[in-house]
Coordinates of C-alpha atoms and ligand atoms in Angstrom, one line a residue:
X137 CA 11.2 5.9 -25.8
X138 CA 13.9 4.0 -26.8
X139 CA 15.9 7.4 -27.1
X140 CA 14.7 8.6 -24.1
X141 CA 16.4 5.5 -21.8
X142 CA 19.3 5.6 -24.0
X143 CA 19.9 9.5 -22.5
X144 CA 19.1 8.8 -19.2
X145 CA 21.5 6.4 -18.8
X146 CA 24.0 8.7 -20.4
X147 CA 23.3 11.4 -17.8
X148 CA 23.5 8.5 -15.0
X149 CA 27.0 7.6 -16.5
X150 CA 28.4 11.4 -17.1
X151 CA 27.3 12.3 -13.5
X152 CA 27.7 9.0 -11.6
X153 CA 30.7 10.3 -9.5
X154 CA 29.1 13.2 -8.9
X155 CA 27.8 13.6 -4.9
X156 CA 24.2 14.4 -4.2
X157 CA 25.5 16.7 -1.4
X158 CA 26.8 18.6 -4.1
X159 CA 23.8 19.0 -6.2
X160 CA 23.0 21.7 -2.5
X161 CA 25.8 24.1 -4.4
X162 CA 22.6 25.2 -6.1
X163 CA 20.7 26.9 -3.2
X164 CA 17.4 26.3 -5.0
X165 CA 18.1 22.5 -4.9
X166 CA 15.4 22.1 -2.2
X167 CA 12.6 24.0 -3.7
X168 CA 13.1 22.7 -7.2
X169 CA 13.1 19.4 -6.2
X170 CA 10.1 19.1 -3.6
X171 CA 6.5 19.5 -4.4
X172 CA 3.7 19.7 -2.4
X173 CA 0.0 19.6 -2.4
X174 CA -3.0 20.2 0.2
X175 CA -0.6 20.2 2.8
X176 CA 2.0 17.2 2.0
X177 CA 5.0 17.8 1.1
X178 CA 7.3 15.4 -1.1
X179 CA 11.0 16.4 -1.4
X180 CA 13.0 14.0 -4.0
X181 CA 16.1 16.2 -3.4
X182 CA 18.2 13.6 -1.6
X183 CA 18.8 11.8 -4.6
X184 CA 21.0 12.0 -7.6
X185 CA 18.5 13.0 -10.2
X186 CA 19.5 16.9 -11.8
X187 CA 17.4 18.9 -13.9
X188 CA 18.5 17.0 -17.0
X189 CA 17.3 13.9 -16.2
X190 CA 13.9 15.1 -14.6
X191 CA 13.5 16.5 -18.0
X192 CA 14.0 13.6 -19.8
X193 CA 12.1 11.2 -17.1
X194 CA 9.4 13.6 -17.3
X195 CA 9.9 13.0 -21.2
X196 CA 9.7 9.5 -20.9
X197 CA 5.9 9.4 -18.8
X198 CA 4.9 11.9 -21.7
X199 CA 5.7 9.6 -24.3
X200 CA 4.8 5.9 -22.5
X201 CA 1.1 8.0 -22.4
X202 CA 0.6 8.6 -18.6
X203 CA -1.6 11.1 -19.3
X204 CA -3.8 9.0 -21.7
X205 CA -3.3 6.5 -19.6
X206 CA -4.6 8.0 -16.8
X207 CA -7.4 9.8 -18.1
X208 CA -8.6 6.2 -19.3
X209 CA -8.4 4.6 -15.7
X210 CA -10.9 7.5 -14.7
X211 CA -13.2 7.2 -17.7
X212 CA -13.7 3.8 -17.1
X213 CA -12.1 1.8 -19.7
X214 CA -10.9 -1.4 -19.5
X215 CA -7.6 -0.9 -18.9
X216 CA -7.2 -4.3 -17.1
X217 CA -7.0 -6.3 -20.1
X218 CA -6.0 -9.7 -18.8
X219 CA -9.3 -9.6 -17.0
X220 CA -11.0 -7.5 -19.1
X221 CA -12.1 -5.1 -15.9
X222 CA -12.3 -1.3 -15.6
X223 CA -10.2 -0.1 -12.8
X224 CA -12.3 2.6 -11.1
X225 CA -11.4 2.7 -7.4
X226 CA -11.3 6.0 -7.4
X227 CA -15.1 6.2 -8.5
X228 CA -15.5 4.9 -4.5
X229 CA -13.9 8.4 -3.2
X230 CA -14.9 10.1 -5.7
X231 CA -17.2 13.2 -4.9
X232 CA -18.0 15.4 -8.0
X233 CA -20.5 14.5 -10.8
X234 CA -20.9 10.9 -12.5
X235 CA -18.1 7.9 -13.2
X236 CA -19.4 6.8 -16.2
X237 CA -18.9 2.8 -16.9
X238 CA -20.4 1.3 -20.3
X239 CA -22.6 4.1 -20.7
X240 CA -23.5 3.8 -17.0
X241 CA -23.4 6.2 -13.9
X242 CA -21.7 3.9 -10.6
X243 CA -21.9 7.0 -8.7
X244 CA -25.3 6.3 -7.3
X245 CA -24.3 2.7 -6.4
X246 CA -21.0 3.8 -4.6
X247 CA -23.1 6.2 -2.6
X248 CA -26.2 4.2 -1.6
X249 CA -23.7 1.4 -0.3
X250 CA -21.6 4.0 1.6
X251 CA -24.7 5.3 3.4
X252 CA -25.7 1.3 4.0
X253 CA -22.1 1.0 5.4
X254 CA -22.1 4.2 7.1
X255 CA -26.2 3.4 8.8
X256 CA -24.8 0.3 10.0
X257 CA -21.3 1.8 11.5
X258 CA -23.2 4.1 13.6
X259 CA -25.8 1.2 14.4
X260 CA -23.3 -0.7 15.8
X261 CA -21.0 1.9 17.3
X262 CA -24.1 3.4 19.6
X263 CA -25.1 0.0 20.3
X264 CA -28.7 -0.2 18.1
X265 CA -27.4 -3.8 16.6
X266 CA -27.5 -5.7 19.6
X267 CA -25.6 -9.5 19.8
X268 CA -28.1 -12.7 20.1
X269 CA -28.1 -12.8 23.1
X270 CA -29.6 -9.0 23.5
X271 CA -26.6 -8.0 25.0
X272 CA -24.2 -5.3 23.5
X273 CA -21.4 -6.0 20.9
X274 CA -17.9 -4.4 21.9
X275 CA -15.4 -7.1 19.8
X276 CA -14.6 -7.2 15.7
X277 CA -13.3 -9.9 14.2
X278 CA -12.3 -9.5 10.3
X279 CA -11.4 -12.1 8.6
X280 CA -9.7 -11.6 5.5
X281 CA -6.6 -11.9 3.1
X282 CA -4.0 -9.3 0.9
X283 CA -6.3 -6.9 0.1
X284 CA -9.3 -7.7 2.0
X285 CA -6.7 -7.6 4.9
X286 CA -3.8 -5.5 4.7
X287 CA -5.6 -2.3 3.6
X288 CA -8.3 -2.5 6.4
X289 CA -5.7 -3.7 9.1
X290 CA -3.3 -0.9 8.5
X291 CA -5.9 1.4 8.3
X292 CA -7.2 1.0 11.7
X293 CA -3.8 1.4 13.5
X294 CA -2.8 4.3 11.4
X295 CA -6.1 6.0 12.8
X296 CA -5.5 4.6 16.3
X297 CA -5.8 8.4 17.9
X298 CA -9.5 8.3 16.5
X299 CA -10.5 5.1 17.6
X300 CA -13.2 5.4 19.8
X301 CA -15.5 2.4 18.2
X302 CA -15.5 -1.7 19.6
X303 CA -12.3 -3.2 19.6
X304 CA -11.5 -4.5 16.2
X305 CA -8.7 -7.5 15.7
X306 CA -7.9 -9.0 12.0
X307 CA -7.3 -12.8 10.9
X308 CA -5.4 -13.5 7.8
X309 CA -3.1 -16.5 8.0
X310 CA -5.1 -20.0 7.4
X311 CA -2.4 -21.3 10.5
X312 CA -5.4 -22.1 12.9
X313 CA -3.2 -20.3 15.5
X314 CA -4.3 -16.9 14.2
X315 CA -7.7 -17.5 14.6
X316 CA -6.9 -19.1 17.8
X317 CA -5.0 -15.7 19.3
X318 CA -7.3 -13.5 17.6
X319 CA -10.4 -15.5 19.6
X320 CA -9.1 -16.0 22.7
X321 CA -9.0 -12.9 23.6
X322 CA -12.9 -12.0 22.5
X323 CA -15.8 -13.4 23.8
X324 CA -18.3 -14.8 21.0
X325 CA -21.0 -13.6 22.6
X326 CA -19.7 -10.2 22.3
X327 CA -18.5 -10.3 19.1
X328 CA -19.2 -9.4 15.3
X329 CA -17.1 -11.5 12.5
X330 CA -17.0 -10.0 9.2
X331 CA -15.9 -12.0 6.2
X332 CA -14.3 -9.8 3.8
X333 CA -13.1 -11.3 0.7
X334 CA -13.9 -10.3 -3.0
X335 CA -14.3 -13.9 -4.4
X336 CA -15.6 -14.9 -1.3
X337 CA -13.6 -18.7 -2.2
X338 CA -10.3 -17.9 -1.1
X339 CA -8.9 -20.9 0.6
X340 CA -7.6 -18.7 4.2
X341 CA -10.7 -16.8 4.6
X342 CA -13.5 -19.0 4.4
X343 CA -11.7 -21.8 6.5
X344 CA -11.3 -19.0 8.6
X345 CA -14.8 -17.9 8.0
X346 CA -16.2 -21.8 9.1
X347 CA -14.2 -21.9 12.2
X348 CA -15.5 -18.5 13.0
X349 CA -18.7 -19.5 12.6
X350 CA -18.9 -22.5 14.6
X351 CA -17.0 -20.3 17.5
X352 CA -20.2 -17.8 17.4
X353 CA -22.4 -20.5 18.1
X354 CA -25.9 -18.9 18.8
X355 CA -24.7 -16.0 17.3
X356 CA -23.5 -17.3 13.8
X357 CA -27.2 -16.1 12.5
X358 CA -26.9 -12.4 13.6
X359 CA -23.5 -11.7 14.4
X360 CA -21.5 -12.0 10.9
X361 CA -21.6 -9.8 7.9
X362 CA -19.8 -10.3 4.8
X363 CA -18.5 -8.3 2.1
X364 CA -17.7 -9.2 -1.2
X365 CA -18.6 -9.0 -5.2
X366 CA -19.9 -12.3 -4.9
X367 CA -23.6 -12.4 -3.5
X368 CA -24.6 -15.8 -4.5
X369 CA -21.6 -16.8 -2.6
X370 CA -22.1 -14.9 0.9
X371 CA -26.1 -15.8 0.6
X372 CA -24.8 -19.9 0.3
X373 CA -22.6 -19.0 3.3
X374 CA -25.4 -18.1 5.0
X375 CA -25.2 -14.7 5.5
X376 CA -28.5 -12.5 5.3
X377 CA -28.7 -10.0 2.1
X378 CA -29.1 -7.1 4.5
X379 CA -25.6 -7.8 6.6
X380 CA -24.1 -7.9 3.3
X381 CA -22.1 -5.1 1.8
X382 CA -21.3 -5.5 -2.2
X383 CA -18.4 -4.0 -4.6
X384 CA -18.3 -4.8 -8.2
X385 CA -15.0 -6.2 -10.0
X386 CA -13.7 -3.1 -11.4
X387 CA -12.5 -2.7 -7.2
X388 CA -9.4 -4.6 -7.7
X389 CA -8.3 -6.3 -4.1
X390 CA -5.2 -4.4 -3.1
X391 CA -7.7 -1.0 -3.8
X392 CA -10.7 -1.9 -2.2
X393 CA -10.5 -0.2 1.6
X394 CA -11.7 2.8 0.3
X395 CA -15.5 1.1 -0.2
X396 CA -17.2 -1.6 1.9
X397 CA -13.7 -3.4 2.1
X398 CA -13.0 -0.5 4.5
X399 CA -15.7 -0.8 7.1
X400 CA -13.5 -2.2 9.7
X401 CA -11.9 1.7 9.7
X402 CA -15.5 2.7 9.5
X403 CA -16.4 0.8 12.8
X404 CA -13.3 1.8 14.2
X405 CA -13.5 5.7 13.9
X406 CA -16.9 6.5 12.6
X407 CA -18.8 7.5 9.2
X408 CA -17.1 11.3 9.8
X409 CA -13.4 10.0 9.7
X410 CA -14.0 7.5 7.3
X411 CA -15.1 10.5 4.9
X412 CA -12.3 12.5 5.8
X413 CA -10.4 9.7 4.3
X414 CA -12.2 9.3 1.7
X415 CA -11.6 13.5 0.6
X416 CA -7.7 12.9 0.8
X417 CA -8.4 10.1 -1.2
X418 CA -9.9 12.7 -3.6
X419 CA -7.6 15.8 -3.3
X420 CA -4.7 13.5 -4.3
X421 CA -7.0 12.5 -7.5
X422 CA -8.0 15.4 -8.3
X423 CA -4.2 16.6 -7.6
X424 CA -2.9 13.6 -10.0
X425 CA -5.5 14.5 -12.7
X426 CA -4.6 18.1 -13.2
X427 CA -0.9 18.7 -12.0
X428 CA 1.2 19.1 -14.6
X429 CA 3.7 16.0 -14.9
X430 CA 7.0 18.2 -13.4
X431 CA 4.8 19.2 -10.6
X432 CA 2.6 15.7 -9.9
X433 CA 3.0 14.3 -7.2
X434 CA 2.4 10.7 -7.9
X435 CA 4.2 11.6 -11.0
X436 CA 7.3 12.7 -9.8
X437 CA 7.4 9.9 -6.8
X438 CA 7.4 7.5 -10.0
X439 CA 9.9 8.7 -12.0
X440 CA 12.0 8.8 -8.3
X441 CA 11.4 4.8 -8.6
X442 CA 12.4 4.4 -12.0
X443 CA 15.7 6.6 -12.0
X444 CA 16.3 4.5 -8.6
X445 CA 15.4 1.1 -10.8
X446 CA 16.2 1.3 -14.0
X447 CA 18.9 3.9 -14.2
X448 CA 20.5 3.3 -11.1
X449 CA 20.0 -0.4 -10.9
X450 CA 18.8 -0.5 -7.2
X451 CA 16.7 -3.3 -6.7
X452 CA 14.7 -2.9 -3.7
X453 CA 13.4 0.3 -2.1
X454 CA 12.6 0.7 2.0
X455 CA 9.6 2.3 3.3
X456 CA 10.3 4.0 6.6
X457 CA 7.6 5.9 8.3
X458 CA 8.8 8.2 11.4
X459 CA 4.8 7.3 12.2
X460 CA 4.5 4.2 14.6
X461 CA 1.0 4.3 13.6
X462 CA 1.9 3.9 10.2
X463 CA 3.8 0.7 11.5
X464 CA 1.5 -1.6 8.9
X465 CA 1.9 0.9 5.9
X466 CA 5.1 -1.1 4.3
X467 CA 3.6 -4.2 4.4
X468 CA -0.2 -2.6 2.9
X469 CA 2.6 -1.2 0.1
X470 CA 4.2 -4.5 -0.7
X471 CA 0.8 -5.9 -1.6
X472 CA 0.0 -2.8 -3.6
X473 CA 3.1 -2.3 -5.1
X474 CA 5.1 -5.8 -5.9
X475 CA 1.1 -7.9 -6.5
X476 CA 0.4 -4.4 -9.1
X477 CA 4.4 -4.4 -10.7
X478 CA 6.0 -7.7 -10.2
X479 CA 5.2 -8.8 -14.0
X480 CA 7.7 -9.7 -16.6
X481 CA 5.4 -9.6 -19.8
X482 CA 4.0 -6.4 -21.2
X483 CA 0.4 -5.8 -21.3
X484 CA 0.4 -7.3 -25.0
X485 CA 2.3 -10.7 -23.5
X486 CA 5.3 -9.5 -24.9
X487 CA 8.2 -10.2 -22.3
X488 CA 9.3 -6.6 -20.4
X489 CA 13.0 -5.2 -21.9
X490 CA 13.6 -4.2 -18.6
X491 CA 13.2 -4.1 -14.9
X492 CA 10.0 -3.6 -13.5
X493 CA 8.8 -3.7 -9.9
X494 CA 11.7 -3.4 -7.1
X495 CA 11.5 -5.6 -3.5
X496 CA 9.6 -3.1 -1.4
X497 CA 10.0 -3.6 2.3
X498 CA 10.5 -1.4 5.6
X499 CA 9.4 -0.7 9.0
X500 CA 8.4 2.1 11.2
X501 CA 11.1 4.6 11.9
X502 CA 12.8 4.6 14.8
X503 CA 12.5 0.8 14.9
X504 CA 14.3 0.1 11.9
X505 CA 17.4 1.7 12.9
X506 CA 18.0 -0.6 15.5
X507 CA 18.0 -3.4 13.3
X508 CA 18.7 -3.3 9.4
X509 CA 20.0 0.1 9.1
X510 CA 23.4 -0.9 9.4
X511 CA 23.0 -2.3 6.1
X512 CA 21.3 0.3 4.5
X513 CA 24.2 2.7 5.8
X514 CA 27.2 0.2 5.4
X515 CA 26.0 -2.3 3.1
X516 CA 27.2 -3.3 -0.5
X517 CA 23.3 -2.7 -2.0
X518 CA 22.3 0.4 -2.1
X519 CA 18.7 1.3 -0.8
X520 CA 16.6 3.9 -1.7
X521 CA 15.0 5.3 1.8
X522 CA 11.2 6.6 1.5
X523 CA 10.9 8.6 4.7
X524 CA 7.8 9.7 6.3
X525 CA 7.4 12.5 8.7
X526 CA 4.4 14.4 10.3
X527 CA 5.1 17.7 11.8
X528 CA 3.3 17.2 14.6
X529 CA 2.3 14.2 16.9
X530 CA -1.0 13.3 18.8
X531 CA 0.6 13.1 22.2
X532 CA 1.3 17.0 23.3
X533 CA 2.2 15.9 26.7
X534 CA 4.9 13.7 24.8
X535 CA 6.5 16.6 22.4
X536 CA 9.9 15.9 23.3
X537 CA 9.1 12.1 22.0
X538 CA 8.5 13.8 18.5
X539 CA 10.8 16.3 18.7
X540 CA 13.0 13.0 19.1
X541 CA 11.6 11.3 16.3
X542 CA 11.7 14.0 14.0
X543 CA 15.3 14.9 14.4
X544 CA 16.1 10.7 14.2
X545 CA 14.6 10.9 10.8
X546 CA 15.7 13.8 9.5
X547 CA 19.5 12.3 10.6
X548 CA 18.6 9.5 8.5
X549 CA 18.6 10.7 5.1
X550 CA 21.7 13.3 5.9
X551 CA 23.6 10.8 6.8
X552 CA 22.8 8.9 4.4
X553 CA 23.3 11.3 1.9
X554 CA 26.5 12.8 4.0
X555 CA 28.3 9.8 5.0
X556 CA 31.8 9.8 7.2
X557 CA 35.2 9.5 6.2
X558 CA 37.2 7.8 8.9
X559 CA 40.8 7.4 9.8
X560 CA 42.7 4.4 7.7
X561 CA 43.2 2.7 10.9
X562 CA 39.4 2.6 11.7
X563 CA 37.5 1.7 8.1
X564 CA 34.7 0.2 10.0
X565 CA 33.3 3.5 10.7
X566 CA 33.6 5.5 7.2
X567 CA 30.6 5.9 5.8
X568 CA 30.4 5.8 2.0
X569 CA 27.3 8.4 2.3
X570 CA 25.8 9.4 -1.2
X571 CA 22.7 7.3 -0.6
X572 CA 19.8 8.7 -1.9
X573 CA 16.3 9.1 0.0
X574 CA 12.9 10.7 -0.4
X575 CA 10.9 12.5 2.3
X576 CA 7.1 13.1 2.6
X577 CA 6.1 15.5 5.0
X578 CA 2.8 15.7 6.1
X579 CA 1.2 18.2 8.8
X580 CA -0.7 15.0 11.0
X581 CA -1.7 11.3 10.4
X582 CA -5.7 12.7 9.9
X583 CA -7.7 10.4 8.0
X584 CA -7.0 13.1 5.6
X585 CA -3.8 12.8 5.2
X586 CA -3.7 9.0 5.3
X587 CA -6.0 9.3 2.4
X588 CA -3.6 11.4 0.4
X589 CA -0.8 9.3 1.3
X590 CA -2.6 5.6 -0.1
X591 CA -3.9 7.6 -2.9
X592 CA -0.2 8.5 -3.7
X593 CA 1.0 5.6 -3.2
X594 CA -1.6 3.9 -5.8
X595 CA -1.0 6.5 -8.6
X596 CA 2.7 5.9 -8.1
X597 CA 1.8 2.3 -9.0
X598 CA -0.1 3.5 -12.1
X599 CA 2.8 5.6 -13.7
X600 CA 5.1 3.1 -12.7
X601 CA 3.5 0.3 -14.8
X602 CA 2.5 2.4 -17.5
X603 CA 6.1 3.2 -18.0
X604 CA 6.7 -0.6 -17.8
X605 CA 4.0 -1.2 -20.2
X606 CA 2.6 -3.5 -18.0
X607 CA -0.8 -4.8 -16.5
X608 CA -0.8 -3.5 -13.0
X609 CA -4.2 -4.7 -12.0
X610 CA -4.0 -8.6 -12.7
X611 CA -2.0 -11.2 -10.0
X612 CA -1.9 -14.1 -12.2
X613 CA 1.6 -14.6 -10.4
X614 CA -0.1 -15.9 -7.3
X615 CA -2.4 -18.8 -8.9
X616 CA 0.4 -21.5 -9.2
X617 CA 1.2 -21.9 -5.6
X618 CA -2.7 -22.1 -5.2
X619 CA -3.5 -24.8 -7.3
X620 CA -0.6 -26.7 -6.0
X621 CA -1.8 -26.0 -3.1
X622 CA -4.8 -27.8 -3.4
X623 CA -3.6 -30.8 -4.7
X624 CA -1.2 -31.2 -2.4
X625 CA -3.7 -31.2 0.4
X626 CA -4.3 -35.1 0.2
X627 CA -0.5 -36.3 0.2
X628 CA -0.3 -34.1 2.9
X629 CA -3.0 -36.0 4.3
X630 CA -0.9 -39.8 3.7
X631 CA -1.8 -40.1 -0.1
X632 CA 1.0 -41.6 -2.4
X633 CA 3.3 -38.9 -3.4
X634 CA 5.7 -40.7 -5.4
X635 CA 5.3 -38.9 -8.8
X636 CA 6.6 -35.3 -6.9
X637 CA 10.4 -34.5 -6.8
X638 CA 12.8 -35.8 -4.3
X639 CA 12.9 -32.7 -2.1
X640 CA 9.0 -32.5 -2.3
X641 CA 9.0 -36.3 -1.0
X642 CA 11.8 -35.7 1.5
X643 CA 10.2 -33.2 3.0
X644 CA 6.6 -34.7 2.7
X645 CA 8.0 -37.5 4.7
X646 CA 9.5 -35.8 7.3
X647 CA 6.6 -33.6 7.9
X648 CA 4.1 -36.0 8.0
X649 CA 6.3 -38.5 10.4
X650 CA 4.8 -35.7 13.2
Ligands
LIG13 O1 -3.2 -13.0 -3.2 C1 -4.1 -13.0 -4.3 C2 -5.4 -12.3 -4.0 O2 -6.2 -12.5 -5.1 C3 -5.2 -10.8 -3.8 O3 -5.1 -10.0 -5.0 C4 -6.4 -10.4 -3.0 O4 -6.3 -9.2 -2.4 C5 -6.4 -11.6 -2.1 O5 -6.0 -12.7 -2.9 C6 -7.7 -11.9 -1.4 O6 -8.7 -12.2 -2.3 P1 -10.2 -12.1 -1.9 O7 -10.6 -10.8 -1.4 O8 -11.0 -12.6 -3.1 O9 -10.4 -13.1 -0.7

């Protein structure tokens, strides 16, 4: 592989003053350089990658094994070594023959919980489950954190023009205040909590899970439901075995709200939707399984992020849906992407030779524009843009509102590509231009095609590490600041803090003084 970086960054030095504007001499430019499947379109032409180096980047996933690699996630091997797990998320939208782990079909598993998930969505959405008082239940609360959170939350909003189930709000933050907003708008005698959390011991959620309890009251017995791996856990909770909804550890967290993890989007929009999302989910497997490498997808999105990365040397990359519904999405893909990438040793502990993960942040287009785009267009760091785009909206009454939104992000990337020279007297408004983007194009935000676009997303991850060489299914990165955590709770609480640093104690003091 060695080789293979040592000629990419030959082409990246031999072509570096070359514009991407003029890579469009070559009228094919745009078809060569998009690909599209079931209806999503992904066009990586905005950037400064030629043929050449998609060869060779292409090259490089051949030889780092993606293919292997890949194949192995779906057979079930243990390809999360640090924890010695499968990684088989994809078993949950899977919908074609058996997903074989040790020698053991989970298909029938993934299914009979689904239909428990799915009996209990439409329970509760037609008003069978009843609250303790007899009276009907028309308020969610889920509790949860990262990836018993993020996933479920943004889920929900990006479905918003399907939501026709109880009102659903999400708790994360252990700061009592978000509890506190989340609750006083609800009334507990209307309202289901769900406790979603995969060890079912993380420090936010079941604080948050014992406050919500108490504010239930009368209804703590009936009105909760849990979902987790860890059933000893939610039955010392408290929780009844039949309100429970179990995964099994080979669902890492930031991959997990396509099974019971998901069942605030079930609630929300039904057992129908939720499937539909489930088969986008599935089209961009099966897509990413069969594809070959040049035309993949989740391939080619990859080797976008590591020409941007590695070649380039950019070392962050926006998100920026022209989808308000997608509003969530960049922070759901800064869980899944910088938890999965952020590593510096390779999967054999060895330390990386190179950059992995980049910073991954954004917001929802046109937003954005109005407040860090100035940067992006004028700044000295160089951001790759991922745009997002449906072709059509939900509001037909409002076309000229997508009309507007459409041509704002499709001004984006050209000017970011384009740039402006400006007169000498006036350098404030040149433009340097030759900033590279990517657009996906997708027909709607169905459930579908929000399927398709998490599933992308994921896979990207995948390649992405395995060109790294790393693990991108452990997060030992976030225990440290736990444990500290922890024991820092009693000098918080007045207990003698004198063998912590001076900026620890300084600040220790000035906090606790009130
Ligand atoms: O932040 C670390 C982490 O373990 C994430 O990977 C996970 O999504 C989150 O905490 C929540 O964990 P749990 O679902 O076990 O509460």
């Amino acid at each position: 592989m060695d080789t293979i970086w040592r000629m990419l960054r030959s082409n990246r030095a031999a072509s570096e003053d070359r514009s991407i504007l003029s890579l469009f001499d070559d009228p094919q430019r745009f078809d060569d350089f998009s690909v599209s499947t079931a209806g999503m379109l992904l066009d990586y032409s905005k950037t400064s990658m030629d043929t050449e180096a998609r060869r060779l980047l292409v090259q490089l996933a051949e030889e780092a094994g993606v293919e292997a690699q890949r194949e192995a996630m779906f057979a079930g091997e243990k390809i999360n070594t640090s924890e010695d797990r499968a990684v088989l998320h994809t078993a949950l939208r899977n919908q074609n023959g058996p997903v074989m782990l040790e020698g053991a079909d989970v298909m029938p598993e993934v299914r009979a919980t689904l239909a428990r998930m799915a009996s209990f969505a439409n329970a509760l959405r037609n008003g069978e489950i009843k609250a303790a008082d007899g009276g009907p239940i028309t308020d969610v609360i889920s509790i949860g954190i990262g990836g018993s959170d993020l996933g479920p939350a943004m889920g929900v909003k990006a479905l918003g023009a399907y939501h026709d189930g109880p009102t659903l709000r999400f708790v994360s933050n252990i700061d009592g205040a978000d509890f506190t907003e989340a609750s006083k708008r609800a009334d507990p005698a209307r309202t289901l909590v769900i406790v979603a959390s995969k060890t079912f011991t993380t420090i936010e959620t079941m604080t948050n899970a014992e406050t919500a309890k108490k504010w239930l009251g009368a209804g703590a017995d009936s009105q909760m439901v849990a979902i987790s791996t860890a059933l000893d856990k939610t039955a010392a909770f408290g929780i009844p075995a039949d309100r429970v909804f179990g995964f099994e550890d080979w669902v890492g967290g930031r991959y997990s709200m396509w099974g019971p993890i998901g069942l605030p989007i079930m609630l929300a929009v039904g057992p129908k939707r939720f499937g539909e999302f489930l088969d986008g989910g599935y089209a961009m497997d099966q897509h990413f399984r069969t594809a070959p490498l040049a035309e993949n997808m989740p391939v080619l999105l990859a080797l976008t992020g590591i020409w941007h990365r590695n070649i380039c040397d950019y070392p962050s990359r926006a998100v920026l849906p022209y989808d308000q519904r997608l509003s969530r999405l960049p922070a759901y893909l800064q869980q899944l992407d910088m938890e999965s990438n952020g590593k510096g040793v390779m999967a054999d502990g060895t330390p990386v030779s190179q950059a992995t993960g980049a910073v991954v942040w954004g917001q929802a287009g046109t937003n954005g524009q109005h407040a860090f785009y100035q940067l992006l267009h004028q700044g000295t760091n160089v951001v790759p843009c991922e745009f997002m785009m449906a072709a059509e909206g939900f509001e037909p009454a409002l076309k000229h509102h997508h009309d507007l939104l459409k041509a704002n992000c499709l001004a984006q990337s050209e000017a970011l590509m384009r740039g402006r020279v400006s007169k000498d007297t006036e350098p404030y408004r040149a433009f340097p231009g030759n900033r590279p983007s990517t657009t996906l194009a997708y027909k709607k935000l169905t459930p579908f095609a929000l399927g398709q676009i998490i599933a992308l997303y994921e896979h990207r991850v995948f390649v992405e590490g395995v060109i790294w060489g790393i693990n991108s299914f452990d997060q030992w990165g976030v225990e440290l600041g736990k444990e500290m955590a922890t024991a820092l709770v009693p000098l918080v609480q007045g207990a003698d803090a004198s063998d912590k640093d001076g900026s620890t104690q300084g600040l220790l003091k000035a906090l606790n003084a009130g």
